[in-house]
PDB file of C-alpha atoms in Angstrom:
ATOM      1  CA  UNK P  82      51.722 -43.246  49.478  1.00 75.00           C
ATOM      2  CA  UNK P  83      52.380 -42.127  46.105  1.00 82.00           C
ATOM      3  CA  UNK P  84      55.586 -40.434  44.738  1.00 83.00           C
ATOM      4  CA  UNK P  85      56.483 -38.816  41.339  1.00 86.00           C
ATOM      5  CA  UNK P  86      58.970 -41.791  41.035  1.00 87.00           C
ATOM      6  CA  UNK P  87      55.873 -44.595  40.968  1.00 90.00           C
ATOM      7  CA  UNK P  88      53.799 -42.590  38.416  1.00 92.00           C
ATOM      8  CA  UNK P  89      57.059 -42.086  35.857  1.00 90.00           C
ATOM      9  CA  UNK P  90      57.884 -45.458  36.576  1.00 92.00           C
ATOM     10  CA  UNK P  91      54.199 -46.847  36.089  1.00 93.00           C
ATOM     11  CA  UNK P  92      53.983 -45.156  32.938  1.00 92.00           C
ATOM     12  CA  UNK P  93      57.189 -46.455  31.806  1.00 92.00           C
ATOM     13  CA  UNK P  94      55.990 -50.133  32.666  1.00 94.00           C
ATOM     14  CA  UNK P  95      52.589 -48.997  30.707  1.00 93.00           C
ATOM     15  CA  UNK P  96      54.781 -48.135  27.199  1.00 93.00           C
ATOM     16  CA  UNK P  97      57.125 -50.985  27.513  1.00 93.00           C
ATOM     17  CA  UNK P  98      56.110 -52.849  24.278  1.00 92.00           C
ATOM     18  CA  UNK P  99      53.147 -51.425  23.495  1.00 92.00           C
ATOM     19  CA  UNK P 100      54.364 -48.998  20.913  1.00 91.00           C
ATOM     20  CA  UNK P 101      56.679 -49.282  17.991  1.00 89.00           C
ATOM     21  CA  UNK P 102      59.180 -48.507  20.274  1.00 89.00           C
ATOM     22  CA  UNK P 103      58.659 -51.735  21.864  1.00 90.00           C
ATOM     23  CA  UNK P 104      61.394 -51.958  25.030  1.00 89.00           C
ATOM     24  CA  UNK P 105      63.180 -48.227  23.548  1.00 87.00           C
ATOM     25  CA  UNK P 106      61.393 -46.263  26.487  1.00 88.00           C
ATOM     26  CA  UNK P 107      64.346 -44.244  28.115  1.00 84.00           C
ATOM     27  CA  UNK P 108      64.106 -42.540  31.948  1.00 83.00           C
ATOM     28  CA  UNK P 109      65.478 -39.456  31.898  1.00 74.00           C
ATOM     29  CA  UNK P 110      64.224 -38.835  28.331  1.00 62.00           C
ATOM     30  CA  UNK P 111      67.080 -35.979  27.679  1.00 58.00           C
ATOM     31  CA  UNK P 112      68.918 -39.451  26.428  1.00 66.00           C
ATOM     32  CA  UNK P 113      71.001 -38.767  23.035  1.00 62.00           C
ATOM     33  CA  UNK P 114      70.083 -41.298  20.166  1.00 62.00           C
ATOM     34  CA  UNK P 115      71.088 -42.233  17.050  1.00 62.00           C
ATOM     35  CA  UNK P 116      69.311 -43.033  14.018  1.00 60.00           C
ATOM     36  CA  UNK P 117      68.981 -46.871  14.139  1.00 67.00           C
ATOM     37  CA  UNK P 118      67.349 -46.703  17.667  1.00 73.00           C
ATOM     38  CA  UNK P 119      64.188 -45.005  16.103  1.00 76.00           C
ATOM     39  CA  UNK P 120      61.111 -45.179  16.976  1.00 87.00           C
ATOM     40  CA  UNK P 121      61.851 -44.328  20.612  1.00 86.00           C
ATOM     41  CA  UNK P 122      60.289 -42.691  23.372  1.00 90.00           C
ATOM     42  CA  UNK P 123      61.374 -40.609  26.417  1.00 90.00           C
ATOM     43  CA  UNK P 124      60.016 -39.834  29.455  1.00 92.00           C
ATOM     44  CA  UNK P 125      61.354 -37.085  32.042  1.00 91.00           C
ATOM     45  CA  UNK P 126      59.156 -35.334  35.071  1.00 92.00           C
ATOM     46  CA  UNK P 127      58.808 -31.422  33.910  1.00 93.00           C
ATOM     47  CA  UNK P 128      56.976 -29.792  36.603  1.00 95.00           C
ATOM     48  CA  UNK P 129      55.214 -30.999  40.139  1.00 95.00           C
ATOM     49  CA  UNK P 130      52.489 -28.407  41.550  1.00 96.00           C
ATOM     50  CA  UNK P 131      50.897 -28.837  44.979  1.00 94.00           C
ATOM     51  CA  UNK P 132      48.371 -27.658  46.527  1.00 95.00           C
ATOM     52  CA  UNK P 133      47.431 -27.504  50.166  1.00 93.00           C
ATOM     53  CA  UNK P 134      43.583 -29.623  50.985  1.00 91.00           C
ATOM     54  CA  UNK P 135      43.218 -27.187  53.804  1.00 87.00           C
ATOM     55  CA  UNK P 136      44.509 -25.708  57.378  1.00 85.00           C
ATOM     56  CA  UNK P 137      45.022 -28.140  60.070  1.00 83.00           C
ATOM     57  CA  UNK P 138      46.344 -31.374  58.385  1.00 83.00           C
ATOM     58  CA  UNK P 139      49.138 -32.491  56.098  1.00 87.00           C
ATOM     59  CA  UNK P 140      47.302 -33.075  52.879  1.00 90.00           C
ATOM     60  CA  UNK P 141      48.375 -31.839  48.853  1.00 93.00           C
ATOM     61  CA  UNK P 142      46.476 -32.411  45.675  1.00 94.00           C
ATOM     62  CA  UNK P 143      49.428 -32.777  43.916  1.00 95.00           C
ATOM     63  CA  UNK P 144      49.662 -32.277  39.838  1.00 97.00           C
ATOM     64  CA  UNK P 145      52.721 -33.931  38.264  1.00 96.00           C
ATOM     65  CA  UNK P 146      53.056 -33.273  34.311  1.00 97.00           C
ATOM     66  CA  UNK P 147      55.606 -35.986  32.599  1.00 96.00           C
ATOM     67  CA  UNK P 148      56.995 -35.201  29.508  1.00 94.00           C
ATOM     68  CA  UNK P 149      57.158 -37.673  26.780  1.00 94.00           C
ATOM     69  CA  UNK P 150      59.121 -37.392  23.510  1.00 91.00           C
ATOM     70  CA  UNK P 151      58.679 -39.486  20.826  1.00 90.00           C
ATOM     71  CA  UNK P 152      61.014 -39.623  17.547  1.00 87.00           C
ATOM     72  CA  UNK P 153      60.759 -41.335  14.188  1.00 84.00           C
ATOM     73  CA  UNK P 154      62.668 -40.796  11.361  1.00 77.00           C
ATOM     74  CA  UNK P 155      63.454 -42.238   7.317  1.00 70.00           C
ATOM     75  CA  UNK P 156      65.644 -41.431   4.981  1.00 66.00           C
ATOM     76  CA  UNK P 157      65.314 -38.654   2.830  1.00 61.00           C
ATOM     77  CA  UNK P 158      64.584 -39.194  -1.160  1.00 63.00           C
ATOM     78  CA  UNK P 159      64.349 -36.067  -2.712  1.00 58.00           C
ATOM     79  CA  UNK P 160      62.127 -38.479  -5.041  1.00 62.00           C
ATOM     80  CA  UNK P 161      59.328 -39.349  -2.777  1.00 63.00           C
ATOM     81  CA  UNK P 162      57.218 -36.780  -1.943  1.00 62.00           C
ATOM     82  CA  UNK P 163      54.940 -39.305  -0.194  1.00 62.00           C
ATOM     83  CA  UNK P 164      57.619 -39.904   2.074  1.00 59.00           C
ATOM     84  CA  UNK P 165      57.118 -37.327   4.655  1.00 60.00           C
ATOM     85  CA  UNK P 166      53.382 -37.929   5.015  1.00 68.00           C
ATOM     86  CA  UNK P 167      54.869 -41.488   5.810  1.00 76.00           C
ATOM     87  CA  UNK P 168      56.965 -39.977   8.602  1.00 76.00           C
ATOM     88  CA  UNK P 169      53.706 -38.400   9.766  1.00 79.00           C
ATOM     89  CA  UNK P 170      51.460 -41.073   9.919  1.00 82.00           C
ATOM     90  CA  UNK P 171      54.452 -43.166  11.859  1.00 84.00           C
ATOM     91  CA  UNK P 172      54.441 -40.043  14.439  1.00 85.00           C
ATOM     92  CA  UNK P 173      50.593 -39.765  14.335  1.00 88.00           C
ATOM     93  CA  UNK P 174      50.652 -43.923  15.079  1.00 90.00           C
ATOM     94  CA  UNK P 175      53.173 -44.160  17.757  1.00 91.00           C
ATOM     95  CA  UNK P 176      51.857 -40.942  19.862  1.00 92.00           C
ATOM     96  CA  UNK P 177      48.323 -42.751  19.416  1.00 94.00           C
ATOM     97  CA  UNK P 178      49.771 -46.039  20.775  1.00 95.00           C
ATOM     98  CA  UNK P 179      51.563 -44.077  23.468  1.00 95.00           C
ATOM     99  CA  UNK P 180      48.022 -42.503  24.119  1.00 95.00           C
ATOM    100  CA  UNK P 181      46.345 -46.256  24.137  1.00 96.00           C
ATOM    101  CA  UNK P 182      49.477 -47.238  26.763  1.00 96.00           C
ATOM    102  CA  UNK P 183      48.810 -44.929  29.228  1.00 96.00           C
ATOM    103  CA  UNK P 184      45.204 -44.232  29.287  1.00 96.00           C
ATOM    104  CA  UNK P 185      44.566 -48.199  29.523  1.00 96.00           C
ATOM    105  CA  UNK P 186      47.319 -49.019  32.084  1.00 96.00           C
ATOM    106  CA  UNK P 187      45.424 -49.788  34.821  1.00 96.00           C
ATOM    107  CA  UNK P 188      48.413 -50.282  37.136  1.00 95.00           C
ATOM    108  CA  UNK P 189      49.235 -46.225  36.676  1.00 96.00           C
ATOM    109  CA  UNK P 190      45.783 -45.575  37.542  1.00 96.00           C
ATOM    110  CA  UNK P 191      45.294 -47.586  40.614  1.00 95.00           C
ATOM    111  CA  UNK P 192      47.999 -45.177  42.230  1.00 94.00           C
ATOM    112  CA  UNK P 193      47.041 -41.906  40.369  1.00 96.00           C
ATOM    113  CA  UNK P 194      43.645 -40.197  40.884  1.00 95.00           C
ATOM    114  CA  UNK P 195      43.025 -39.269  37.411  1.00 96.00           C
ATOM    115  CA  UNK P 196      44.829 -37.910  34.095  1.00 97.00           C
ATOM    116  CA  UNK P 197      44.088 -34.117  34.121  1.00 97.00           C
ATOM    117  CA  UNK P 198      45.251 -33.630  30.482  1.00 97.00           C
ATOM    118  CA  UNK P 199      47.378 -34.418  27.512  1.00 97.00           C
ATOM    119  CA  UNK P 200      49.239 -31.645  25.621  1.00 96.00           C
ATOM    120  CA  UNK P 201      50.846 -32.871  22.445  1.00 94.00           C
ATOM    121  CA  UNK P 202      53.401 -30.408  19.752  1.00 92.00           C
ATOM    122  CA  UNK P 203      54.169 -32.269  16.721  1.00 86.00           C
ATOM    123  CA  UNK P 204      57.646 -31.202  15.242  1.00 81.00           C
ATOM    124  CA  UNK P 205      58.882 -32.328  11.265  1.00 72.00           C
ATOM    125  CA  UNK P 206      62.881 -31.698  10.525  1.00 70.00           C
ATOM    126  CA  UNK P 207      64.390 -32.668   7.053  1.00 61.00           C
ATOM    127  CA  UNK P 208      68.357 -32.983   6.607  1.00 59.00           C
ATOM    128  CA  UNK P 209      69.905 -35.858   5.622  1.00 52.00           C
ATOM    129  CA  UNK P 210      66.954 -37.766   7.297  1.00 58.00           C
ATOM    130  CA  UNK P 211      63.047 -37.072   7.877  1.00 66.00           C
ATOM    131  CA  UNK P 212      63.053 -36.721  11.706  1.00 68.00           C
ATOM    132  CA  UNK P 213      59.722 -36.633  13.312  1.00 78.00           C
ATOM    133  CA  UNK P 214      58.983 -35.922  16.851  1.00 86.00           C
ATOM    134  CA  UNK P 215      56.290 -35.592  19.385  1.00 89.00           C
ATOM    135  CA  UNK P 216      56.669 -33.507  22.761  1.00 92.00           C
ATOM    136  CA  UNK P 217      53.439 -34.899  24.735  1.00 95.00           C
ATOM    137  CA  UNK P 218      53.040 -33.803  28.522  1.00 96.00           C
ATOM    138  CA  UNK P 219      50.785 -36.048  30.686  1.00 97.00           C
ATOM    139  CA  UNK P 220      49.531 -34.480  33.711  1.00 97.00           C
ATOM    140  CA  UNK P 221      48.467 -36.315  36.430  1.00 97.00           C
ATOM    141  CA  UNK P 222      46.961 -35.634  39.398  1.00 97.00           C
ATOM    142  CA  UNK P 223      47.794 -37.437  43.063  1.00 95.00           C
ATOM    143  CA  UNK P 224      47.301 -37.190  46.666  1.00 93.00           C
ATOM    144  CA  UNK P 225      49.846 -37.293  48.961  1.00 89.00           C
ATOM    145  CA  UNK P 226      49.355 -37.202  52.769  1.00 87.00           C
ATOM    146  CA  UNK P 227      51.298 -36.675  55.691  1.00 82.00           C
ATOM    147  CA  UNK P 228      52.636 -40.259  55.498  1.00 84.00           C
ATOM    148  CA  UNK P 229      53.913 -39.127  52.446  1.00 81.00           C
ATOM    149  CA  UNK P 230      56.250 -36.415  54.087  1.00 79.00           C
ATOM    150  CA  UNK P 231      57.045 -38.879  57.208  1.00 75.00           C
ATOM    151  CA  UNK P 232      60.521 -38.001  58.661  1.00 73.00           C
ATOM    152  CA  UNK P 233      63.362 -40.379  57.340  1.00 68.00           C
ATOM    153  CA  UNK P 234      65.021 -42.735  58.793  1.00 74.00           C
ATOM    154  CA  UNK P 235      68.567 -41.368  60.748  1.00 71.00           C
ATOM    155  CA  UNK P 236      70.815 -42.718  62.299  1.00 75.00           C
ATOM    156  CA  UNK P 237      70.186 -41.555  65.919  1.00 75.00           C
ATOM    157  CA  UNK P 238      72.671 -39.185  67.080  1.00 72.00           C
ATOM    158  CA  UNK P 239      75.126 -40.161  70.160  1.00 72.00           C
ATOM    159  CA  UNK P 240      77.517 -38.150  70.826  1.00 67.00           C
ATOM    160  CA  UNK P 241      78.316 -34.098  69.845  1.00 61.00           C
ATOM    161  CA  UNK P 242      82.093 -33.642  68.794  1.00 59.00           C
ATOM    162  CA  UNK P 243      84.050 -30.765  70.561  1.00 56.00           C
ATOM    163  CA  UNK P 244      84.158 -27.639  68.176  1.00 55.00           C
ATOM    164  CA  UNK P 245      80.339 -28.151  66.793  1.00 51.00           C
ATOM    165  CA  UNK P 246      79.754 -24.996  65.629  1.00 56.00           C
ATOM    166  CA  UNK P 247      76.819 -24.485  67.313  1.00 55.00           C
ATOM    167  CA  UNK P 248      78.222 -25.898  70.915  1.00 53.00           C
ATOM    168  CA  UNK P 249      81.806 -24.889  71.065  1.00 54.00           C
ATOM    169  CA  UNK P 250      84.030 -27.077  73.681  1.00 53.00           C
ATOM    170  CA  UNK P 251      80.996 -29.196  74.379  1.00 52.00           C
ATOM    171  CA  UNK P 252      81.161 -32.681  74.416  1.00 53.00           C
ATOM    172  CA  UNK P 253      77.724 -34.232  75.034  1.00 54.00           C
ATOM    173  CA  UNK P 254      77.368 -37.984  74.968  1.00 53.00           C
ATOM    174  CA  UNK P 255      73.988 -38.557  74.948  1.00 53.00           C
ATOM    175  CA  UNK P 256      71.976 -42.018  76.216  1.00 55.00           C
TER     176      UNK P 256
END
């Protein structure tokens, strides 16, 4: 039984110091940060899509696309024009590294049954800093069965209070 929970969470364990952003790997990635935490990455789901395996059973082919952001930034010297192709190539690394994470974890794929794609957007902002970011969404593919959509565990129900609704002046106690 796999959820969306175990694949964020087993990519999450799969960046967790292997990046420049060593342990910075934040769940939901809409987390504010400041300068002085960069590099860091983010991670948030973004979509789920199922799709039924046929009539008869309980059975999806489930897509689940997680988002990743990554940020770097430096200071801006109006001197260096090297400088922003620095802030590039430390984008270009840590979204490769991100890459290397997740494509070798092999604890994300023993519960995933492949990696459909990889989208990346690169983004480049200049203010007072040279802020660098990477929106990369990972979309993997799982199966989930009828196990997976197994009714939860209740309380049982005893006893039906006078005024329900749905059974007015009934008391029931049931066995």
């Amino acid at each position: 039984m796999t959820t969306i929970a175990d694949v964020v969470d087993g990519m999450h364990a799969a960046l967790l110091g292997r990046t420049d952003a060593d342990q910075r790997v934040a769940i939901p990635g809409d987390l504010p940060t400041q300068q002085n935490q960069q590099p860091i990455l983010k991670l948030r789901v973004l979509a789920e899509n199922k799709q039924s395996t046929g009539r008869g059973s309980i059975g999806f082919l489930t897509l689940v696309t997680i988002r990743l952001l990554g940020e770097v930034s430096e200071p801006v010297d109006p001197d260096d024009d090297i400088l922003v192709s620095t802030v590039q190539a430390s984008l270009l690394a840590l979204k490769d590294q991100a890459e290397r994470a997740v494509i070798n974890s092999y604890p994300l794929f023993a519960i995933v049954q492949q990696l459909v794609s990889v989208q990346t957007q690169f983004a480049f902002t200049a203010n007072a800093q040279h802020l660098s970011g990477i929106q990369s969404d990972y979309t993997f593919e799982i199966f989930q069965t009828a196990d997976d959509f197994a009714p939860l565990e209740a309380d049982p129900i005893t006893e039906l209070q006078a005024g329900d609704p749905l059974h007015p002046g009934l008391g029931l106690h049931l066995p």
